[in-house]
């Protein structure tokens, strides 16, 4: 029987999507939570790897607190550079592939058009810098590494913008949301499905060296945070949720600890050309996320 895929993370947005989606792709996975595999404890990475003897590793774990990272650089770099570097070395030594996830925050957002993989990077904060260092460390150490940069991830679970909006609407009829940052919202289940399709292809066809490298993998289309908020409320209205007034504001009116790229839209053509994979339009993923969150709430209602 084939060994499982080792997945770092259990509770994260992408980790949950991978765990839920794997059986549908005929894939066996072994997921590790932070108690068992902690990037702060290198020995735990070695132990998990030895225990699983995987044929593929998917690194879905990361330090993702963008603002907190500004005051927590050591932790961010341990989780986003050093841990992935160690995983990459283990994968290289074992001759197996590694799928690692990176971010649109490696860019400064000043290009004025969707970014392609080879565009110059210039992270604006510690989180982006740590993720950039991580993708480089992985690609340097593992000849079978696929690095996927994604963006604006949301899902029915975990902490994300869409769920925050759904919570806020229960407390207010009017809110202000930044309207001058552009990006590609990405549903974790859609990203997870693309990753699992890749994994199934590697399992079926065997590894091909031309697959190694950097890809952009985000939901198709783009919007602003304001656009995403409005679309969230419109989708939730189908469940009878009230629709608040969403006032567009500029980034300067909503100061955050870490600077965000104003336009980090990702061009995902390379992913489609190489793997035939194109994530669905972000509105589709959003509709399914709202369905999942609000259907759950309806089921819990007295
Ligand atoms: N969220 C976004 O908007 C976004 C945007 C672009 C790219 N990405 C990238 O997409 C990937 C998945 O993100 P996500 O949104 O699914 O993240 P998430 O929901 O924040 O989950 C992060 C996961 O990483 C684990 N983790 C954190 N620090 C760890 C450590 N030191 N050692 C081991 N595990 C650790 C967490 O475990 P615990 O919960 O147990 O701590 C959790 O399972 C990440 O690479 C992220 O950088 C995310």
Short mmCIF file of C-alpha atoms and ligand atoms in Angstrom, two decimals:
data_model
loop_
_atom_site.label_atom_id
_atom_site.label_comp_id
_atom_site.label_asym_id
_atom_site.label_seq_id
_atom_site.Cartn_x
_atom_site.Cartn_y
_atom_site.Cartn_z
CA UNK A 1 0.00 0.00 0.00
CA UNK A 2 1.22 3.47 -0.79
CA UNK A 3 2.62 5.50 2.10
CA UNK A 4 0.58 8.57 3.09
CA UNK A 5 1.16 12.19 2.23
CA UNK A 6 2.54 14.11 5.21
CA UNK A 7 0.60 17.34 5.75
CA UNK A 8 1.80 19.93 8.26
CA UNK A 9 -1.09 21.52 10.15
CA UNK A 10 -4.52 20.22 11.10
CA UNK A 11 -6.56 23.21 12.15
CA UNK A 12 -5.46 25.80 9.56
CA UNK A 13 -7.75 26.84 6.74
CA UNK A 14 -5.78 25.03 4.04
CA UNK A 15 -4.93 22.08 6.29
CA UNK A 16 -8.64 21.45 6.97
CA UNK A 17 -9.45 21.68 3.25
CA UNK A 18 -6.70 19.20 2.40
CA UNK A 19 -7.79 16.75 5.07
CA UNK A 20 -11.42 16.94 3.98
CA UNK A 21 -10.64 16.73 0.27
CA UNK A 22 -8.01 13.97 0.24
CA UNK A 23 -10.33 10.93 0.29
CA UNK A 24 -12.20 12.27 -2.75
CA UNK A 25 -8.92 12.26 -4.66
CA UNK A 26 -8.13 8.73 -3.55
CA UNK A 27 -5.25 10.01 -1.41
CA UNK A 28 -4.20 8.86 2.02
CA UNK A 29 -2.84 11.60 4.27
CA UNK A 30 -1.28 11.90 7.69
CA UNK A 31 -1.73 15.33 9.26
CA UNK A 32 0.35 16.72 12.10
CA UNK A 33 -0.81 19.38 14.50
CA UNK A 34 1.62 21.67 16.20
CA UNK A 35 1.92 19.45 19.26
CA UNK A 36 3.39 16.70 17.09
CA UNK A 37 5.19 18.76 14.43
CA UNK A 38 6.32 22.20 15.57
CA UNK A 39 8.61 24.39 13.49
CA UNK A 40 9.99 25.69 16.79
CA UNK A 41 11.20 22.17 17.62
CA UNK A 42 13.33 20.82 14.73
CA UNK A 43 13.49 17.36 16.29
CA UNK A 44 9.70 17.08 15.99
CA UNK A 45 9.95 17.62 12.22
CA UNK A 46 12.48 14.80 11.89
CA UNK A 47 10.36 12.51 14.08
CA UNK A 48 7.15 13.15 12.11
CA UNK A 49 8.96 12.57 8.85
CA UNK A 50 10.48 9.31 10.05
CA UNK A 51 7.16 8.11 11.45
CA UNK A 52 5.22 8.77 8.23
CA UNK A 53 7.85 7.89 5.61
CA UNK A 54 5.78 9.96 3.15
CA UNK A 55 5.96 9.88 -0.65
CA UNK A 56 4.97 13.59 -0.71
CA UNK A 57 4.94 16.43 1.83
CA UNK A 58 2.45 19.32 1.71
CA UNK A 59 3.39 22.21 3.96
CA UNK A 60 0.10 23.87 4.91
CA UNK A 61 1.42 25.28 8.20
CA UNK A 62 2.80 28.78 8.57
CA UNK A 63 3.01 31.77 10.83
CA UNK A 64 0.19 33.82 9.25
CA UNK A 65 -0.41 36.68 11.73
CA UNK A 66 0.63 39.51 9.41
CA UNK A 67 0.51 42.33 11.98
CA UNK A 68 1.86 40.35 14.96
CA UNK A 69 4.84 39.28 12.84
CA UNK A 70 6.13 42.86 12.94
CA UNK A 71 6.95 42.34 16.64
CA UNK A 72 7.64 38.63 16.40
CA UNK A 73 10.18 38.26 13.60
CA UNK A 74 12.05 35.36 15.19
CA UNK A 75 8.92 33.22 15.44
CA UNK A 76 7.80 34.18 11.93
CA UNK A 77 11.16 33.29 10.38
CA UNK A 78 11.37 30.00 12.32
CA UNK A 79 7.96 28.91 11.03
CA UNK A 80 8.11 30.41 7.55
CA UNK A 81 11.79 29.92 6.62
CA UNK A 82 13.64 27.57 8.96
CA UNK A 83 10.95 24.86 9.33
CA UNK A 84 10.23 24.74 5.58
CA UNK A 85 13.99 24.66 4.88
CA UNK A 86 14.30 21.62 7.11
CA UNK A 87 11.32 19.92 5.44
CA UNK A 88 12.90 20.65 2.06
CA UNK A 89 16.18 19.05 3.12
CA UNK A 90 14.38 15.96 4.41
CA UNK A 91 12.41 15.68 1.15
CA UNK A 92 15.56 16.07 -0.93
CA UNK A 93 17.37 13.39 1.06
CA UNK A 94 14.39 11.06 0.64
CA UNK A 95 14.02 11.90 -3.08
CA UNK A 96 10.36 12.94 -2.68
CA UNK A 97 8.44 16.08 -3.74
CA UNK A 98 7.39 18.95 -1.48
CA UNK A 99 4.44 21.28 -2.12
CA UNK A 100 4.97 24.49 -0.17
CA UNK A 101 2.68 27.53 0.07
CA UNK A 102 3.76 31.15 -0.16
CA UNK A 103 2.01 34.48 -0.46
CA UNK A 104 1.21 37.54 -2.58
CA UNK A 105 2.74 39.60 0.26
CA UNK A 106 6.20 38.96 -1.21
CA UNK A 107 5.32 41.83 -3.60
CA UNK A 108 5.12 45.56 -2.87
CA UNK A 109 1.91 45.89 -4.88
CA UNK A 110 3.10 48.78 -7.03
CA UNK A 111 3.26 47.02 -10.41
CA UNK A 112 -0.24 48.12 -11.40
CA UNK A 113 -1.03 44.80 -13.09
CA UNK A 114 -1.28 41.15 -12.00
CA UNK A 115 2.08 39.75 -10.92
CA UNK A 116 3.78 36.86 -12.73
CA UNK A 117 6.14 34.50 -10.94
CA UNK A 118 9.34 36.13 -12.19
CA UNK A 119 8.42 39.68 -11.21
CA UNK A 120 10.78 41.29 -8.70
CA UNK A 121 9.79 40.76 -5.08
CA UNK A 122 9.83 43.42 -2.39
CA UNK A 123 7.95 42.44 0.76
CA UNK A 124 6.54 45.31 2.78
CA UNK A 125 6.57 43.60 6.17
CA UNK A 126 8.11 40.86 8.29
CA UNK A 127 5.49 38.26 7.32
CA UNK A 128 6.14 38.76 3.59
CA UNK A 129 9.90 38.79 4.14
CA UNK A 130 9.76 35.55 6.13
CA UNK A 131 7.62 33.87 3.46
CA UNK A 132 9.97 35.04 0.71
CA UNK A 133 12.93 33.65 2.63
CA UNK A 134 10.95 30.40 3.01
CA UNK A 135 10.17 29.97 -0.67
CA UNK A 136 13.82 30.59 -1.54
CA UNK A 137 15.03 28.15 1.12
CA UNK A 138 12.67 25.47 -0.16
CA UNK A 139 13.56 25.92 -3.83
CA UNK A 140 17.30 25.94 -3.05
CA UNK A 141 17.21 22.77 -0.97
CA UNK A 142 14.67 20.55 -2.72
CA UNK A 143 14.92 19.72 -6.41
CA UNK A 144 11.34 18.41 -6.36
CA UNK A 145 9.73 21.46 -4.76
CA UNK A 146 6.56 23.12 -6.03
CA UNK A 147 5.95 26.51 -4.39
CA UNK A 148 2.46 27.96 -4.76
CA UNK A 149 1.92 31.63 -3.99
CA UNK A 150 -1.68 32.25 -3.03
CA UNK A 151 -3.60 35.24 -1.68
CA UNK A 152 -6.51 36.49 0.44
CA UNK A 153 -7.39 33.00 1.71
CA UNK A 154 -10.78 32.42 3.31
CA UNK A 155 -12.72 29.31 4.27
CA UNK A 156 -15.67 28.18 6.38
CA UNK A 157 -13.22 27.60 9.27
CA UNK A 158 -10.49 29.58 10.95
CA UNK A 159 -9.83 33.28 11.10
CA UNK A 160 -10.40 35.10 7.84
CA UNK A 161 -11.92 38.26 6.41
CA UNK A 162 -15.16 36.63 5.20
CA UNK A 163 -15.95 35.10 8.60
CA UNK A 164 -15.05 38.38 10.30
CA UNK A 165 -17.57 40.17 8.06
CA UNK A 166 -20.26 37.61 8.88
CA UNK A 167 -19.64 38.20 12.59
CA UNK A 168 -19.55 41.98 12.29
CA UNK A 169 -22.93 42.11 10.58
CA UNK A 170 -24.53 40.72 13.72
CA UNK A 171 -23.38 43.79 15.64
CA UNK A 172 -23.68 46.73 13.26
CA UNK A 173 -25.68 48.18 10.37
CA UNK A 174 -22.82 50.20 8.96
CA UNK A 175 -19.12 49.60 8.57
CA UNK A 176 -16.07 50.98 6.78
CA UNK A 177 -13.90 48.74 4.60
CA UNK A 178 -10.71 49.51 2.66
CA UNK A 179 -11.47 49.96 -1.03
CA UNK A 180 -8.06 50.80 -2.47
CA UNK A 181 -6.32 47.42 -2.05
CA UNK A 182 -6.76 44.92 -4.88
CA UNK A 183 -6.24 41.18 -4.70
CA UNK A 184 -7.50 37.74 -5.67
CA UNK A 185 -9.62 36.13 -2.94
CA UNK A 186 -8.94 32.40 -2.72
CA UNK A 187 -11.17 29.80 -1.17
CA UNK A 188 -9.12 27.31 0.85
CA UNK A 189 -11.21 24.37 -0.40
CA UNK A 190 -10.56 25.46 -4.02
CA UNK A 191 -6.82 25.80 -3.37
CA UNK A 192 -6.84 22.50 -1.51
CA UNK A 193 -8.58 20.78 -4.45
CA UNK A 194 -5.95 22.11 -6.87
CA UNK A 195 -3.13 20.86 -4.63
CA UNK A 196 -4.77 17.46 -4.27
CA UNK A 197 -5.20 17.23 -8.06
CA UNK A 198 -1.47 17.89 -8.38
CA UNK A 199 -0.74 15.23 -5.79
CA UNK A 200 -2.99 12.71 -7.56
CA UNK A 201 -1.20 13.46 -10.84
CA UNK A 202 2.22 12.97 -9.25
CA UNK A 203 0.99 9.69 -7.76
CA UNK A 204 -0.40 8.51 -11.09
CA UNK A 205 2.29 9.68 -13.54
CA UNK A 206 5.37 9.85 -11.34
CA UNK A 207 7.37 13.01 -10.71
CA UNK A 208 8.47 15.12 -13.68
CA UNK A 209 11.39 17.49 -13.21
CA UNK A 210 9.73 20.20 -15.31
CA UNK A 211 7.13 20.62 -12.54
CA UNK A 212 9.60 21.98 -10.00
CA UNK A 213 9.41 25.72 -9.33
CA UNK A 214 7.23 28.66 -8.47
CA UNK A 215 3.55 29.09 -9.39
CA UNK A 216 0.81 31.57 -8.62
CA UNK A 217 -2.37 29.84 -7.43
CA UNK A 218 -5.24 32.16 -6.49
CA UNK A 219 -8.96 32.41 -7.14
CA UNK A 220 -9.81 33.61 -10.66
CA UNK A 221 -10.74 37.29 -10.91
CA UNK A 222 -10.03 40.03 -8.41
CA UNK A 223 -11.70 42.57 -6.17
CA UNK A 224 -10.97 44.92 -3.28
CA UNK A 225 -11.58 44.23 0.43
CA UNK A 226 -14.65 46.47 0.06
CA UNK A 227 -15.81 44.42 -2.93
CA UNK A 228 -15.29 41.21 -0.99
CA UNK A 229 -17.26 42.56 1.97
CA UNK A 230 -20.19 43.63 -0.22
CA UNK A 231 -20.19 40.27 -2.04
CA UNK A 232 -20.12 38.46 1.31
CA UNK A 233 -23.16 40.34 2.58
CA UNK A 234 -25.03 39.84 -0.70
CA UNK A 235 -24.38 36.09 -0.55
CA UNK A 236 -25.37 35.94 3.13
CA UNK A 237 -28.61 37.80 2.39
CA UNK A 238 -29.87 34.63 0.69
CA UNK A 239 -29.99 33.18 4.20
CA UNK A 240 -31.93 36.16 5.54
CA UNK A 241 -28.86 37.89 7.00
CA UNK A 242 -29.19 41.66 7.10
CA UNK A 243 -27.18 43.69 4.62
CA UNK A 244 -25.27 46.56 6.25
CA UNK A 245 -24.08 49.71 4.53
CA UNK A 246 -20.41 49.29 3.61
CA UNK A 247 -18.61 52.61 3.28
CA UNK A 248 -15.48 52.50 1.11
CA UNK A 249 -12.40 53.99 2.79
CA UNK A 250 -8.74 54.41 1.89
CA UNK A 251 -5.92 52.39 3.44
CA UNK A 252 -4.70 55.53 5.21
CA UNK A 253 -7.98 55.63 7.15
CA UNK A 254 -7.43 52.08 8.49
CA UNK A 255 -3.88 51.97 9.82
CA UNK A 256 -2.42 48.53 10.51
CA UNK A 257 0.85 47.48 12.14
CA UNK A 258 2.12 45.90 8.91
CA UNK A 259 1.99 47.62 5.55
CA UNK A 260 -0.05 45.76 2.90
CA UNK A 261 0.58 45.74 -0.86
CA UNK A 262 -2.00 47.99 -2.57
CA UNK A 263 -2.37 45.71 -5.60
CA UNK A 264 -1.15 42.13 -5.22
CA UNK A 265 -3.25 40.48 -7.92
CA UNK A 266 -1.63 37.26 -9.13
CA UNK A 267 -1.46 36.06 -12.73
CA UNK A 268 -1.97 32.29 -12.54
CA UNK A 269 -1.34 31.40 -16.20
CA UNK A 270 1.76 29.30 -15.45
CA UNK A 271 -0.23 26.98 -13.18
CA UNK A 272 -2.77 26.44 -15.94
CA UNK A 273 -0.15 25.98 -18.66
CA UNK A 274 1.85 23.45 -16.62
CA UNK A 275 -0.80 21.53 -14.69
CA UNK A 276 -4.03 22.43 -16.51
CA UNK A 277 -5.29 23.82 -13.21
CA UNK A 278 -7.28 27.02 -12.86
CA UNK A 279 -8.98 27.87 -9.59
CA UNK A 280 -12.68 28.77 -9.89
CA UNK A 281 -13.82 32.41 -9.88
CA UNK A 282 -13.57 33.76 -6.33
CA UNK A 283 -17.32 34.44 -6.28
CA UNK A 284 -18.00 30.69 -6.60
CA UNK A 285 -15.76 29.82 -3.67
CA UNK A 286 -17.33 32.62 -1.67
CA UNK A 287 -20.86 31.32 -2.31
CA UNK A 288 -19.85 27.84 -1.15
CA UNK A 289 -18.15 29.26 1.94
CA UNK A 290 -21.22 31.27 2.91
CA UNK A 291 -23.38 28.19 2.33
CA UNK A 292 -21.13 26.13 4.61
CA UNK A 293 -20.97 28.73 7.41
CA UNK A 294 -24.63 29.73 7.41
CA UNK A 295 -26.00 26.24 6.83
CA UNK A 296 -24.03 25.14 9.91
CA UNK A 297 -25.46 28.03 11.92
CA UNK A 298 -28.99 27.22 10.73
CA UNK A 299 -28.49 23.62 11.82
CA UNK A 300 -27.45 24.81 15.28
CA UNK A 301 -30.33 27.26 15.69
CA UNK A 302 -33.01 26.23 18.20
N1 LIG B 1 -4.52 33.30 5.12
C1 LIG B 1 -4.22 34.02 4.04
O1 LIG B 1 -4.91 35.00 3.70
C2 LIG B 1 -3.03 33.64 3.20
C3 LIG B 1 -2.69 34.47 2.12
C4 LIG B 1 -1.59 34.12 1.33
C5 LIG B 1 -0.87 32.98 1.61
N2 LIG B 1 -1.21 32.22 2.69
C6 LIG B 1 -0.41 31.03 2.97
O2 LIG B 1 -1.25 29.91 2.81
C7 LIG B 1 -0.83 28.86 3.70
C8 LIG B 1 -2.01 28.36 4.51
O3 LIG B 1 -2.51 29.45 5.27
P1 LIG B 1 -3.81 29.30 6.18
O4 LIG B 1 -4.63 30.52 5.96
O5 LIG B 1 -4.42 27.95 6.00
O6 LIG B 1 -3.14 29.42 7.62
P2 LIG B 1 -3.84 29.35 9.07
O7 LIG B 1 -5.30 29.10 8.94
O8 LIG B 1 -3.37 30.53 9.82
O9 LIG B 1 -3.19 28.04 9.68
C9 LIG B 1 -1.82 27.99 9.97
C10 LIG B 1 -1.48 26.59 10.42
O10 LIG B 1 -0.08 26.57 10.70
C11 LIG B 1 0.11 25.99 11.98
N3 LIG B 1 1.31 26.56 12.58
C12 LIG B 1 1.54 27.86 12.90
N4 LIG B 1 2.75 28.02 13.43
C13 LIG B 1 3.32 26.78 13.46
C14 LIG B 1 4.58 26.27 13.89
N5 LIG B 1 5.52 27.07 14.43
N6 LIG B 1 4.81 24.95 13.76
C15 LIG B 1 3.89 24.12 13.22
N7 LIG B 1 2.68 24.54 12.79
C16 LIG B 1 2.40 25.86 12.91
C17 LIG B 1 -1.14 26.31 12.76
O11 LIG B 1 -1.29 25.40 13.81
P3 LIG B 1 -1.94 25.89 15.19
O12 LIG B 1 -3.30 26.43 14.85
O13 LIG B 1 -1.97 24.66 16.01
O14 LIG B 1 -1.03 26.96 15.72
C18 LIG B 1 -2.20 26.13 11.66
O15 LIG B 1 -2.55 24.76 11.50
C19 LIG B 1 0.31 29.47 4.53
O16 LIG B 1 1.55 29.13 3.95
C20 LIG B 1 0.10 30.96 4.39
O17 LIG B 1 1.30 31.69 4.56
C21 LIG B 1 -2.28 32.52 3.47
#
